[in-house]
Tab-separated table of N, CA, C and O in Angstrom:
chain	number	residue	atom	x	y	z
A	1	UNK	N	-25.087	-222.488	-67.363
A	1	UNK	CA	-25.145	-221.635	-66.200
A	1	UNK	C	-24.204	-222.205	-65.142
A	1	UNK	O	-23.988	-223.400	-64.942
A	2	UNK	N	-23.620	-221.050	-64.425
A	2	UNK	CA	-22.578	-221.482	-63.471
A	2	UNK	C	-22.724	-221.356	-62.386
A	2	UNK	O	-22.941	-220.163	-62.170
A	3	UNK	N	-22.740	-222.207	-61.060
A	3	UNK	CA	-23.496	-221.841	-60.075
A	3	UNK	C	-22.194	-221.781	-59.326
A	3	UNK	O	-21.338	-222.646	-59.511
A	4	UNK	N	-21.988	-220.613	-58.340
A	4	UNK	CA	-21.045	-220.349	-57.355
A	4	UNK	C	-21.580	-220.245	-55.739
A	4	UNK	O	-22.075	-219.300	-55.126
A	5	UNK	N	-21.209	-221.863	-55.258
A	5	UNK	CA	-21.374	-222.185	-53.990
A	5	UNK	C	-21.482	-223.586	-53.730
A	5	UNK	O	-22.272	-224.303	-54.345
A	6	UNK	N	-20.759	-223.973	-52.893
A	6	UNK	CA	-20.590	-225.471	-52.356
A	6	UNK	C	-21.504	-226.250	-51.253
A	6	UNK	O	-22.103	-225.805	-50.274
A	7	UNK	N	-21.410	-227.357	-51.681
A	7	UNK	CA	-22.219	-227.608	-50.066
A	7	UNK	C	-21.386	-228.987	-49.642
A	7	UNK	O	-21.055	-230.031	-50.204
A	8	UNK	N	-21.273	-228.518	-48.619
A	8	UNK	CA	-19.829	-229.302	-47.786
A	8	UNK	C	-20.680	-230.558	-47.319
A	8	UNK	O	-20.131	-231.660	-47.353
A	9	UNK	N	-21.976	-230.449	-46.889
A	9	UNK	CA	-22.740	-231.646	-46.291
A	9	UNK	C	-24.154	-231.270	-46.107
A	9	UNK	O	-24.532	-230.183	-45.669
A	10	UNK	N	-24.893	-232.229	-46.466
A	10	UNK	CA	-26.440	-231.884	-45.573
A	10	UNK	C	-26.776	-232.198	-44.074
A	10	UNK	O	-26.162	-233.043	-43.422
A	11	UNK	N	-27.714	-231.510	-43.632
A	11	UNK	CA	-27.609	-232.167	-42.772
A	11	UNK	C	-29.010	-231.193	-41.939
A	11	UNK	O	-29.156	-229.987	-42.138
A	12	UNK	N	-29.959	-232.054	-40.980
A	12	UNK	CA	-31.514	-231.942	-40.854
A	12	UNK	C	-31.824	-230.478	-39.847
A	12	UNK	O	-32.973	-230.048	-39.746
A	13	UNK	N	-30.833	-229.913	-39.254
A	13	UNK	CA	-30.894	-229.170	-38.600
A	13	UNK	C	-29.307	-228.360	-38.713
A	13	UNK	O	-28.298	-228.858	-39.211
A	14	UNK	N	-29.440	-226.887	-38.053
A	14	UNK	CA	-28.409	-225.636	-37.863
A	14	UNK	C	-27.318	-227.026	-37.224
A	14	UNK	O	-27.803	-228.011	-36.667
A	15	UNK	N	-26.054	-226.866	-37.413
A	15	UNK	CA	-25.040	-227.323	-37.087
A	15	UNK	C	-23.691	-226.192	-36.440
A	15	UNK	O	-23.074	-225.370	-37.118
A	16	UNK	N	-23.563	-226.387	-35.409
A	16	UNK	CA	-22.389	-225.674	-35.069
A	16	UNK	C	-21.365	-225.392	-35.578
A	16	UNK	O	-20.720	-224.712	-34.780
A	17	UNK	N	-20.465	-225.644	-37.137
A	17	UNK	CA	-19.523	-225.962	-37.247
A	17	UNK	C	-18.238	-226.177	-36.344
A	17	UNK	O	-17.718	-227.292	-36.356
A	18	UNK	N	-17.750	-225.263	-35.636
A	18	UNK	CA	-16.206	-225.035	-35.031
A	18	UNK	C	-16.977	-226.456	-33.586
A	18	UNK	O	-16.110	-226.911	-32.841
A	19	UNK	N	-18.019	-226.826	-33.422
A	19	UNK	CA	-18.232	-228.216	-31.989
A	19	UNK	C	-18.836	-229.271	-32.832
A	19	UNK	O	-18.728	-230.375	-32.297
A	20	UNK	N	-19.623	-229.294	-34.332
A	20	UNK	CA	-20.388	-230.353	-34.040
A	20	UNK	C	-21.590	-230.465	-33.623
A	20	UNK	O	-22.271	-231.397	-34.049
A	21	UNK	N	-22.214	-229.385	-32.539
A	21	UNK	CA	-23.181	-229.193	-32.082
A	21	UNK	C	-24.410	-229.140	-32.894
A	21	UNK	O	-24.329	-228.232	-33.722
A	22	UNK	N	-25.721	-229.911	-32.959
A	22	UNK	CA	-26.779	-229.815	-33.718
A	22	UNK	C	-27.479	-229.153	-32.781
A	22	UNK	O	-27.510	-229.639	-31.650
A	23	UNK	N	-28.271	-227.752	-33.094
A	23	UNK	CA	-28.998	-227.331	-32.406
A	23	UNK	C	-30.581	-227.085	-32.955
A	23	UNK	O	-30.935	-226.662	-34.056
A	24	UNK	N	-31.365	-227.475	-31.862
A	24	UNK	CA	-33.076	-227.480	-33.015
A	24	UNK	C	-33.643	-226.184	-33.661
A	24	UNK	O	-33.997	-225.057	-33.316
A	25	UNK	N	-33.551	-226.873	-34.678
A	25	UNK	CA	-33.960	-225.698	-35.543
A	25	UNK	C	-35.648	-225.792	-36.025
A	25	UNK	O	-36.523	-226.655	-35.956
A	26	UNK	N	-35.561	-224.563	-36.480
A	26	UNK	CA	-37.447	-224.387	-37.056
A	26	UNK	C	-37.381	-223.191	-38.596
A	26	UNK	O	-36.610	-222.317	-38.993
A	27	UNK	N	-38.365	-223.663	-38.955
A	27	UNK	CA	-38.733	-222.797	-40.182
A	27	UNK	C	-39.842	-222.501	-39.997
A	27	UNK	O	-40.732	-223.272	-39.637
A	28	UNK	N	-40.011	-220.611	-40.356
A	28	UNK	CA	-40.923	-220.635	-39.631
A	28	UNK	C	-41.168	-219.041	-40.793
A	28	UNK	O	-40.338	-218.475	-41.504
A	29	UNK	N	-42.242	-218.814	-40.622
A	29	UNK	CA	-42.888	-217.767	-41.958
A	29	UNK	C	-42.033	-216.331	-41.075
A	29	UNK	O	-41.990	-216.238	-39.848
A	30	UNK	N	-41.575	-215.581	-41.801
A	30	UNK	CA	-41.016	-214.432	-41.683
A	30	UNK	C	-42.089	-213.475	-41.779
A	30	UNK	O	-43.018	-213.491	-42.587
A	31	UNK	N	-41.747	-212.236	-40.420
A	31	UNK	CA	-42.487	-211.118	-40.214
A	31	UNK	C	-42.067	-210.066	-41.232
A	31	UNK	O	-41.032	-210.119	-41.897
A	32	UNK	N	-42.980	-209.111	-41.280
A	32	UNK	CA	-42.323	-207.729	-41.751
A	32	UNK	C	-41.255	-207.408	-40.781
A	32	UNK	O	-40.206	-206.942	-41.228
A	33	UNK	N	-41.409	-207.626	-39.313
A	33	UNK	CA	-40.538	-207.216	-38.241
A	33	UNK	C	-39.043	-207.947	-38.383
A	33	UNK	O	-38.159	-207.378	-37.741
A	34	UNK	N	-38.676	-209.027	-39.070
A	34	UNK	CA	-37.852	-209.395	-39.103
A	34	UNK	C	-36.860	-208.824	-40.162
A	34	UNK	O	-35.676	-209.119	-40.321
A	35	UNK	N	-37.656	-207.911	-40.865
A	35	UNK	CA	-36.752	-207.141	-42.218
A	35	UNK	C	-35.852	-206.338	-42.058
A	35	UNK	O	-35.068	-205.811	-42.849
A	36	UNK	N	-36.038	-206.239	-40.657
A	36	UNK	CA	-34.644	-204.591	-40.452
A	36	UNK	C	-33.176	-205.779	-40.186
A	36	UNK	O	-31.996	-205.498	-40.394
A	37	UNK	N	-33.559	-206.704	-39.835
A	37	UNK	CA	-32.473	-207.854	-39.422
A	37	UNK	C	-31.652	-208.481	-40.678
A	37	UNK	O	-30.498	-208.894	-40.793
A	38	UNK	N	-32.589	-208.387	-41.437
A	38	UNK	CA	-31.978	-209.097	-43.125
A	38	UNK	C	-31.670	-208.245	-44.229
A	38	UNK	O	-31.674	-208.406	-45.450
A	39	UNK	N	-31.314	-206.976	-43.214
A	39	UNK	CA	-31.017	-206.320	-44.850
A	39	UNK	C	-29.384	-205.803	-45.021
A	39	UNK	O	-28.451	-206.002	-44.243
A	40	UNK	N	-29.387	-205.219	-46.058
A	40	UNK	CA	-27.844	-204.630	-46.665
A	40	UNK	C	-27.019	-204.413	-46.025
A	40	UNK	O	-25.859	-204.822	-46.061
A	41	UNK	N	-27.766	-203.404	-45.025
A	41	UNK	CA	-26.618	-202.762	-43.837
A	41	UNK	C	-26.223	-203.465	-42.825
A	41	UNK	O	-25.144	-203.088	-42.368
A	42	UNK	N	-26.758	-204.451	-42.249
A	42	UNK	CA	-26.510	-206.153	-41.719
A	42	UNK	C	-25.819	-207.022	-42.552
A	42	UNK	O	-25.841	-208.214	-42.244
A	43	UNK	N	-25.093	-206.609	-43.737
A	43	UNK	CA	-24.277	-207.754	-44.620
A	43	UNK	C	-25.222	-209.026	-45.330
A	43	UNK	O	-24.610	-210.042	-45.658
A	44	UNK	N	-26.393	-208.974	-45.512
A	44	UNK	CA	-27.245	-209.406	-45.849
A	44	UNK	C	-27.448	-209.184	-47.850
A	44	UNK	O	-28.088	-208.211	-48.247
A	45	UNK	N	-26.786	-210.262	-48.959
A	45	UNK	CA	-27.054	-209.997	-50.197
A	45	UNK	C	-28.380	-209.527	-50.805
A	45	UNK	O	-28.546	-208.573	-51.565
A	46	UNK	N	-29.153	-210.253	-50.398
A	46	UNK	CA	-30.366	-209.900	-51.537
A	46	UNK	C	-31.366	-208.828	-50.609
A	46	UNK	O	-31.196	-208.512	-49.431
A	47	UNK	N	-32.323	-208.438	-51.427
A	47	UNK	CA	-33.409	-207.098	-51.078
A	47	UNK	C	-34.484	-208.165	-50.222
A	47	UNK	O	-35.180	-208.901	-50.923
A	48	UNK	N	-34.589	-208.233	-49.063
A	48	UNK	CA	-35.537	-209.169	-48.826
A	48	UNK	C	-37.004	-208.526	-48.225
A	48	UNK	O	-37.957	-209.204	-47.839
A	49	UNK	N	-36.922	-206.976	-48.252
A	49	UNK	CA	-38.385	-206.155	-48.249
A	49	UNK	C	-38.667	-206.733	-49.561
A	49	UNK	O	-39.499	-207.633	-49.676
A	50	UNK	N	-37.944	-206.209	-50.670
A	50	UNK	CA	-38.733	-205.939	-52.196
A	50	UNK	C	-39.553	-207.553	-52.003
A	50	UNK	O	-40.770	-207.656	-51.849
A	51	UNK	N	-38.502	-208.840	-52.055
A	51	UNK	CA	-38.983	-210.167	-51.787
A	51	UNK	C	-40.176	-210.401	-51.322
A	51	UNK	O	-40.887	-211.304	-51.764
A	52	UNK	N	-40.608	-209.397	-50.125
A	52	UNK	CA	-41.197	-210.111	-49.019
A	52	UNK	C	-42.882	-209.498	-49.747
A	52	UNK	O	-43.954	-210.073	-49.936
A	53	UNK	N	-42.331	-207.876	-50.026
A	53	UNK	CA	-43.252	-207.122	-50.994
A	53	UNK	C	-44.243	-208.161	-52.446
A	53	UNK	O	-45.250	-207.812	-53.063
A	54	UNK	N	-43.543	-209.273	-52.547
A	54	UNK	CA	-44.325	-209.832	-54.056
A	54	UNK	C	-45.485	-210.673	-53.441
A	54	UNK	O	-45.328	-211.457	-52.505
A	55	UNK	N	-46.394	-210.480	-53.927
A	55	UNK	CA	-47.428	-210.855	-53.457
A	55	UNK	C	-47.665	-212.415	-53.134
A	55	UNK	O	-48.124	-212.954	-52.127
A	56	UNK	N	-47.150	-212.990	-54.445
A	56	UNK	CA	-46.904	-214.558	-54.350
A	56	UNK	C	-46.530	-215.376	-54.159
A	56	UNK	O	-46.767	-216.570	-54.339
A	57	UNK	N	-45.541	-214.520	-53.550
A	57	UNK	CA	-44.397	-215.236	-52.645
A	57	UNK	C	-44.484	-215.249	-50.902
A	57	UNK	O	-44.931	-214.421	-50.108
A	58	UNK	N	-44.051	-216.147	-50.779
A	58	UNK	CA	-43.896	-216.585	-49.006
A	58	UNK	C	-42.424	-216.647	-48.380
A	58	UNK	O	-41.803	-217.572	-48.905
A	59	UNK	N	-41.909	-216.179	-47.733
A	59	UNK	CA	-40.937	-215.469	-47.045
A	59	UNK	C	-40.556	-216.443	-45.481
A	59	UNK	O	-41.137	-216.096	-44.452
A	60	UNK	N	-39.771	-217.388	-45.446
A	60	UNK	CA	-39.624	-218.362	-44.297
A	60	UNK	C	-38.263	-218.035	-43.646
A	60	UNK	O	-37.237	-217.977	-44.324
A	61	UNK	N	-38.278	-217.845	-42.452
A	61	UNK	CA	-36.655	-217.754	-41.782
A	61	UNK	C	-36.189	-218.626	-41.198
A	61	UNK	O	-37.000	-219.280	-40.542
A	62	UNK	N	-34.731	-219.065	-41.135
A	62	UNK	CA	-34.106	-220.595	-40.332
A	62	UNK	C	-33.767	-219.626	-38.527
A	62	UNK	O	-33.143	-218.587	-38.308
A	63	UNK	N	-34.340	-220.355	-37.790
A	63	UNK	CA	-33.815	-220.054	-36.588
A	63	UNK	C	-33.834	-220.998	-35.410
A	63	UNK	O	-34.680	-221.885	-35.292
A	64	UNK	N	-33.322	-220.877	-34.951
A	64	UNK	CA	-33.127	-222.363	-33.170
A	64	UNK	C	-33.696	-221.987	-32.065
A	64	UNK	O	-33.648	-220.974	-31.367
A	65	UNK	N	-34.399	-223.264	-32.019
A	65	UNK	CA	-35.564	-223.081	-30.909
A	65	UNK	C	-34.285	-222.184	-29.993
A	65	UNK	O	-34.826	-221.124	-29.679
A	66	UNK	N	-33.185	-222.187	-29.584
A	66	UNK	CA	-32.860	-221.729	-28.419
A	66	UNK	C	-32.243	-220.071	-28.652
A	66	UNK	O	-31.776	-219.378	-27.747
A	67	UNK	N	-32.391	-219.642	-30.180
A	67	UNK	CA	-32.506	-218.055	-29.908
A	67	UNK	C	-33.204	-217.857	-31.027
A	67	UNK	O	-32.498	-217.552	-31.988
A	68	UNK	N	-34.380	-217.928	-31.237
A	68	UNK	CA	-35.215	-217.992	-32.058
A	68	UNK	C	-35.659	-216.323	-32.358
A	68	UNK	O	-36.804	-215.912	-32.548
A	69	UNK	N	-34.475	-215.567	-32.340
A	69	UNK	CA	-34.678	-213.885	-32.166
A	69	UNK	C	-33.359	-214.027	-33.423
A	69	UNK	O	-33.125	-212.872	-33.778
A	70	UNK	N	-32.576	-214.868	-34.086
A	70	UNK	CA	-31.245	-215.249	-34.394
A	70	UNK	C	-32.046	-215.484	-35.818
A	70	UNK	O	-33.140	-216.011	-35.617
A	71	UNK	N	-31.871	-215.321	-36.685
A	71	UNK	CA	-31.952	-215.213	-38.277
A	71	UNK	C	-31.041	-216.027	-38.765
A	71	UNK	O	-30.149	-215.349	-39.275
A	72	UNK	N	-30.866	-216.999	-38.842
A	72	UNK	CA	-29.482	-218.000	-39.754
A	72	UNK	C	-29.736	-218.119	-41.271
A	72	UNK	O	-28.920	-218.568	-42.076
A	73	UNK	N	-31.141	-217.598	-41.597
A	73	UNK	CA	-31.195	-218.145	-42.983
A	73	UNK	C	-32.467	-217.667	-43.561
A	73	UNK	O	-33.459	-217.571	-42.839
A	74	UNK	N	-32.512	-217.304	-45.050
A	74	UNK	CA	-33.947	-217.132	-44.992
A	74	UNK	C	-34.416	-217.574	-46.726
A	74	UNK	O	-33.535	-217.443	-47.575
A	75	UNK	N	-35.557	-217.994	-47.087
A	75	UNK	CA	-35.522	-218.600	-48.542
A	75	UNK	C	-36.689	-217.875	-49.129
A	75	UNK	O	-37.463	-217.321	-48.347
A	76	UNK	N	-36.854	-217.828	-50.102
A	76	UNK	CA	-38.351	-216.935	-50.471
A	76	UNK	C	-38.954	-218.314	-51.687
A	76	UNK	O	-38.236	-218.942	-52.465
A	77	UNK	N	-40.352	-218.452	-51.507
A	77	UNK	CA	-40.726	-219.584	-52.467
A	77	UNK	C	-41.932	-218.855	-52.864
A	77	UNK	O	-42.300	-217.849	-52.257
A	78	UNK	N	-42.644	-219.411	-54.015
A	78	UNK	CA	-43.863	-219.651	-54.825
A	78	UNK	C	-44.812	-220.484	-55.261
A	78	UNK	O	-44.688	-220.754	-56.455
A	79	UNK	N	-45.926	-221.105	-54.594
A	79	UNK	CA	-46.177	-222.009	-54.952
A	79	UNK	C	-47.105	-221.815	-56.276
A	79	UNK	O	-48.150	-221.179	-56.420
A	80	UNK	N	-46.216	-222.724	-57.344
A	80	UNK	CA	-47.119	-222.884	-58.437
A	80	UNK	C	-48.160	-224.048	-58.448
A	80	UNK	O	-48.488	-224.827	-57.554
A	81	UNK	N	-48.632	-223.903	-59.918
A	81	UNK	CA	-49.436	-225.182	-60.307
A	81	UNK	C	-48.930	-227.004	-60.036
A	81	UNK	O	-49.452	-228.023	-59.585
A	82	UNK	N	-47.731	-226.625	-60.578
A	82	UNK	CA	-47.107	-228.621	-60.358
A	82	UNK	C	-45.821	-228.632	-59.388
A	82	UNK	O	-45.247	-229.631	-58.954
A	83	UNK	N	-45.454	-227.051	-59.112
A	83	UNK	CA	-43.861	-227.134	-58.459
A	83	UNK	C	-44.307	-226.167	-57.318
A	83	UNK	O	-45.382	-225.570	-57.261
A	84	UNK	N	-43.212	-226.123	-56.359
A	84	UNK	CA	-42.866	-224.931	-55.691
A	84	UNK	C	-41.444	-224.445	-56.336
A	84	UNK	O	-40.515	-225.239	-56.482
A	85	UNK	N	-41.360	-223.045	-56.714
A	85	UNK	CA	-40.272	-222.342	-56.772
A	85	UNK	C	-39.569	-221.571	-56.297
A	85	UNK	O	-40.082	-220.492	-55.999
A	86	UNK	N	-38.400	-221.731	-56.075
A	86	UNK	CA	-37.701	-220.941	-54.920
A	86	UNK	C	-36.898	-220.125	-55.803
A	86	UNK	O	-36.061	-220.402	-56.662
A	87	UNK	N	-37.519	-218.726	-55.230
A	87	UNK	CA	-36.939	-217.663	-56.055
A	87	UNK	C	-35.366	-217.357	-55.153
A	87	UNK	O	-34.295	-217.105	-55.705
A	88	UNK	N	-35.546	-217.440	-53.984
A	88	UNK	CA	-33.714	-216.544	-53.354
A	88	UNK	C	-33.915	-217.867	-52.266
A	88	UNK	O	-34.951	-218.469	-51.982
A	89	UNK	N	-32.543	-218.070	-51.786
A	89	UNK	CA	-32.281	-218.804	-50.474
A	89	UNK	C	-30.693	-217.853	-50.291
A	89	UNK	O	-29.764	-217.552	-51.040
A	90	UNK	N	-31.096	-217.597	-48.675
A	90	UNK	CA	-29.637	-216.885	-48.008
A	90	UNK	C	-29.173	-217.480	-46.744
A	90	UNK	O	-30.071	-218.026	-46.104
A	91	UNK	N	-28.036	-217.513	-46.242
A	91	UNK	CA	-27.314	-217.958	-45.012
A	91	UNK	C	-27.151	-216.523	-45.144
A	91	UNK	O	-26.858	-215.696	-46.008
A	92	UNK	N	-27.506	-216.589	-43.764
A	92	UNK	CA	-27.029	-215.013	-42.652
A	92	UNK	C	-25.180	-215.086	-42.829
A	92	UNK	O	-24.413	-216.048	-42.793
A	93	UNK	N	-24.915	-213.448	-43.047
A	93	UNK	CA	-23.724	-213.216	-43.140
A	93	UNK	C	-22.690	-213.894	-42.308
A	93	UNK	O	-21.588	-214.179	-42.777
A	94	UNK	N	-23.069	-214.189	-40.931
A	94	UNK	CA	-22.517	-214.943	-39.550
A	94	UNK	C	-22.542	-216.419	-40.193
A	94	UNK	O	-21.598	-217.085	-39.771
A	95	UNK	N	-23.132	-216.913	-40.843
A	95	UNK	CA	-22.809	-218.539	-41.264
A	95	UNK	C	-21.967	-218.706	-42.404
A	95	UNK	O	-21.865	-219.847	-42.857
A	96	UNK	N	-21.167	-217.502	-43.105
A	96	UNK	CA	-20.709	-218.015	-44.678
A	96	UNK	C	-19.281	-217.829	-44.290
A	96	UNK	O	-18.886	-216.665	-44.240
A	97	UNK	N	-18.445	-218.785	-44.007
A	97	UNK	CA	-17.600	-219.707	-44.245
A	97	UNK	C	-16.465	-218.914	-45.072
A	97	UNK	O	-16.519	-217.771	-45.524
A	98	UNK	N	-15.179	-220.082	-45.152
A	98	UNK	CA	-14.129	-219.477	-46.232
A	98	UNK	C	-14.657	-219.767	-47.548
A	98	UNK	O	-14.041	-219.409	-48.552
């Protein structure tokens, strides 16, 4: 399997790229209200109603304490028996890079 996407660095919180700037970030469980923000017609890849729709799954969004109305990211997980599984992880269209 071939995975297409890089990761330039980790790092514990949202990062400014073009300053450097670390700004505080939170993870934080995603509303139904936040779905009109993450979808298709916002440049947004994956279906994240249908996502949010599976029962067993939990639905978390990346956003900064200082516009915490700002969607940077959002991951969908499952907790099983011995693992958690993460079915989708997305960067908001505004964070993806060359």
């Amino acid at each position: 399997m071939e995975l297409d996407f890089v990761i330039d660095k980790i790092t514990e919180s949202i990062e400014n790229a073009e300053t450097g700037e670390t700004l505080n970030t939170l993870v934080l469980p995603a509303a139904k209200e936040d779905l009109e923000k993450v979808s298709k017609k916002n440049g947004w890849i994956f279906d994240w109603k249908q996502e949010f729709s599976e029962p067993d799954r939990k639905i978390y969004k990346l956003v900064t304490v200082q516009e915490p109305q700002t969607i940077h990211g959002m991951v969908s997980l499952e907790k099983l028996k011995d693992h958690v599984l993460m079915h989708l992880i997305e960067s908001a269209p505004c964070n993806i890079g060359k």
